[in-house]
Amino acid sequence: MNLQYETINFEVIENIAVIRLNRPNSYNSLNAKMAKELLEISYECDTNNKIRSIILTGEGEKAFCAGGDLKSFYEAGNIGKHLKMVTHDLHGAITKFSRMNAPLIVAVNGVAAGAGLSFVGFADLAIAKSSATFVSAYTKAGLTPDGSSSYYLPRIIGIRKYLELVMTNKVLSSEEALAWGLLNKVYDDKNFWSETLKLADDLSKGPTLAYGKTKRLVHNSLNSTLETQMELETKMISESAETNDGQKGIQAFLKKEKPNFEGK
Amino acid sequence: MNLQYETINFEVIENIAVIRLNRPNSYNSLNAKMAKELLEISYECDTNNKIRSIILTGEGEKAFCAGGDLKSFYEAGNIGKHLKMVTHDLHGAITKFSRMNAPLIVAVNGVAAGAGLSFVGFADLAIAKSSATFVSAYTKAGLTPDGSSSYYLPRIIGIRKYLELVMTNKVLSSEEALAWGLLNKVYDDKNFWSETLKLADDLSKGPTLAYGKTKRLVHNSLNSTLETQMELETKMISESAETNDGQKGIQAFLKKEKPNFEGK
Amino acid sequence: MNLQYETINFEVIENIAVIRLNRPNSYNSLNAKMAKELLEISYECDTNNKIRSIILTGEGEKAFCAGGDLKSFYEAGNIGKHLKMVTHDLHGAITKFSRMNAPLIVAVNGVAAGAGLSFVGFADLAIAKSSATFVSAYTKAGLTPDGSSSYYLPRIIGIRKYLELVMTNKVLSSEEALAWGLLNKVYDDKNFWSETLKLADDLSKGPTLAYGKTKRLVHNSLNSTLETQMELETKMISESAETNDGQKGIQAFLKKEKPNFEGK
């Protein structure tokens, strides 16, 4: 299945959705069209049960995503209003990806700047080529962070390092980003794509509903008290044990077999 | 003083309570009985003023706690309902340990899996044998985390690493768990127990009420705003200065002596 | 411009405010007067638009700030009431520094203990001499943390390491504090001050309003949900794009020039 978009390549291979930001001549920077198409793709990923894991990456060799396409924003006139529209679509996509069942792997194949860095934030798992680089860049243009980065990044790397990224626009290498806890894993450029597919394949064969519940547990946790969160854990594990995959998983555990999860 | 339990060894040595999960033939896995006994022990630790520090560890050489005893859950029939009962007791114990005055040291003597990993989360201080291992394991059986792990672990290792643990069931060595910030300290197997006792002994001679207030300050902090939290700090330090140990501590500081705290 | 204070040296050099805690014979410890003067200085920094970055450091070679001056607290009589007054002023200063536009660099030139460690917490960026040391110290005197440390430090180093600092009063070297994520950078003693000034100078030429908005975004984030935070990001970036510095920054980006920000 291949839905057609102008700024993004989207395909579903077996149970894996692959989203490729596709404006390589503009460093895959985000314009109004890309934000809208990302939102449409998030609806598809959230409602198509066949999709059980997702890869978000960039086309080409040089950039993952260089952030907002400031040229297009400037040319739109009334930039303040234009940004409201673009972020409305972008943020809509982010909330869908954050709350859907399928895990989202962000696979950083080059420069991740501005909103590109934000994408690394809202990933469920983030991996990168060893040659990739990471920079906040917003304040360099007199702007402030968007794309959920002020929500996710302080919860991943802590507020101290987050303010350093935003205020000094320090550029991180992949190895530094790994050491800072921004990435789960770095692969050399040669193995990057095969390892990305392998991880997506593993996740696409996992207990999709339990993954989704875990994502929502984590989101709830961040604004919850201990006792309320534990009550939610009780509700979730009890429900999980009664799902098809939960029943299969427990039986497989008792028989010391490998479970064959179906995502339901 | 030794209260008798079926699945747990409990003893109080001087001012230290030692809780040993005691189902070594089942990897100290948690069944309904153990959850209930842990709850009873939490009442004792919370109300017996003689107890000024607590060690939670596992009997035997191979396991700290391998998580929920899925076999017993399965055999109970109606697993969804059974899990509600088990987690009700387990979570009740966790909230008591989290909010009582005495510091809780979790001393990981072997495999910590599932709920066993959760125990590492709600510890005030966590230490381990160098041979111990750590794994989430829930989604391997099609289940979701419980035991407060979705509350504590994202606040200890961050949401990025937490989702990696839960989604990939990656196994961490003690050294990795230390590097991830999950542990305060790792000891070689030979010195592990003597070092654990030494730490518990030090804490059992500390200002117990101030420790308890600090624990509650941290809990409140996680759902508080800056100004509200500072107002609570004011209240706590003012009260602490008027306690017996506060008066002793200040006097000892001024005389450059070592204070002799009594936990009141 | 040099306002006169008794316990603090305060000067504004170009667009940089330099605050030096100035009780070197008492390890720059904080008494009631210093708390009050720090509050007055926070009003100045918050309302004087000429101030576009701030350095907080200590006079002399041995100490940054050794925490509360327990001797003066004790001699005041009624220590519980006295602490209410001192923390009222101190906490008032902290909320102002945390929410004003100008970035606050805490430059740790020696021992940072108790409230001195708290200052490292509420910094926007924290740097230190390689010879500096860090210790919580509160519970050593039977007391509990103040100065916003129970708010900021768990969000910077995580709750696990925070409880270790408070319960064991472990002393960290600068290198350890860097590894724990408490510091952004450590400089050898010789270059410490020139590097501090360089960083302050860079920040004093940045988009001051965007820095302030970023600080407030981070503060809001810590008690916000994903969707609410993204809506606030939208509001902030849209407003930023319409400021003088935002317009300049975007134009400079498009022309591949370096922007000349004016802080408005």
mmCIF file of C-alpha atoms in Angstrom, chain B residues 10 21 26 30 32-33 36 49 62 64 87-88 96 110 130 157 164-165 169 183 186 203 222 247:
data_model
loop_
_atom_site.group_PDB
_atom_site.id
_atom_site.type_symbol
_atom_site.label_atom_id
_atom_site.label_comp_id
_atom_site.label_asym_id
_atom_site.label_seq_id
_atom_site.Cartn_x
_atom_site.Cartn_y
_atom_site.Cartn_z
ATOM 1 C CA PHE B 10 11.786 -10.404 58.145
ATOM 2 C CA LEU B 21 12.048 -12.259 49.566
ATOM 3 C CA SER B 26 10.834 -19.846 42.237
ATOM 4 C CA LEU B 30 5.910 -12.586 43.594
ATOM 5 C CA ALA B 32 -0.529 -13.231 45.926
ATOM 6 C CA LYS B 33 0.784 -14.329 49.311
ATOM 7 C CA LYS B 36 0.003 -9.518 50.995
ATOM 8 C CA ASN B 49 9.839 3.844 65.388
ATOM 9 C CA LYS B 62 20.571 -16.602 41.781
ATOM 10 C CA PHE B 64 16.604 -10.989 43.626
ATOM 11 C CA THR B 87 -1.416 -5.383 42.567
ATOM 12 C CA HIS B 88 -3.777 -3.869 45.140
ATOM 13 C CA LYS B 96 3.837 2.935 52.345
ATOM 14 C CA GLY B 110 20.696 -11.467 41.420
ATOM 15 C CA SER B 130 28.212 -6.940 40.126
ATOM 16 C CA ILE B 157 16.485 6.984 33.803
ATOM 17 C CA GLU B 164 13.783 0.983 25.411
ATOM 18 C CA LEU B 165 13.713 -1.279 28.476
ATOM 19 C CA ASN B 169 13.322 -6.128 26.955
ATOM 20 C CA LEU B 183 21.779 2.168 40.657
ATOM 21 C CA VAL B 186 27.704 -1.692 42.457
ATOM 22 C CA LEU B 203 21.366 5.616 57.587
ATOM 23 C CA LEU B 222 7.396 15.762 40.965
ATOM 24 C CA GLN B 247 18.586 21.094 67.464
#
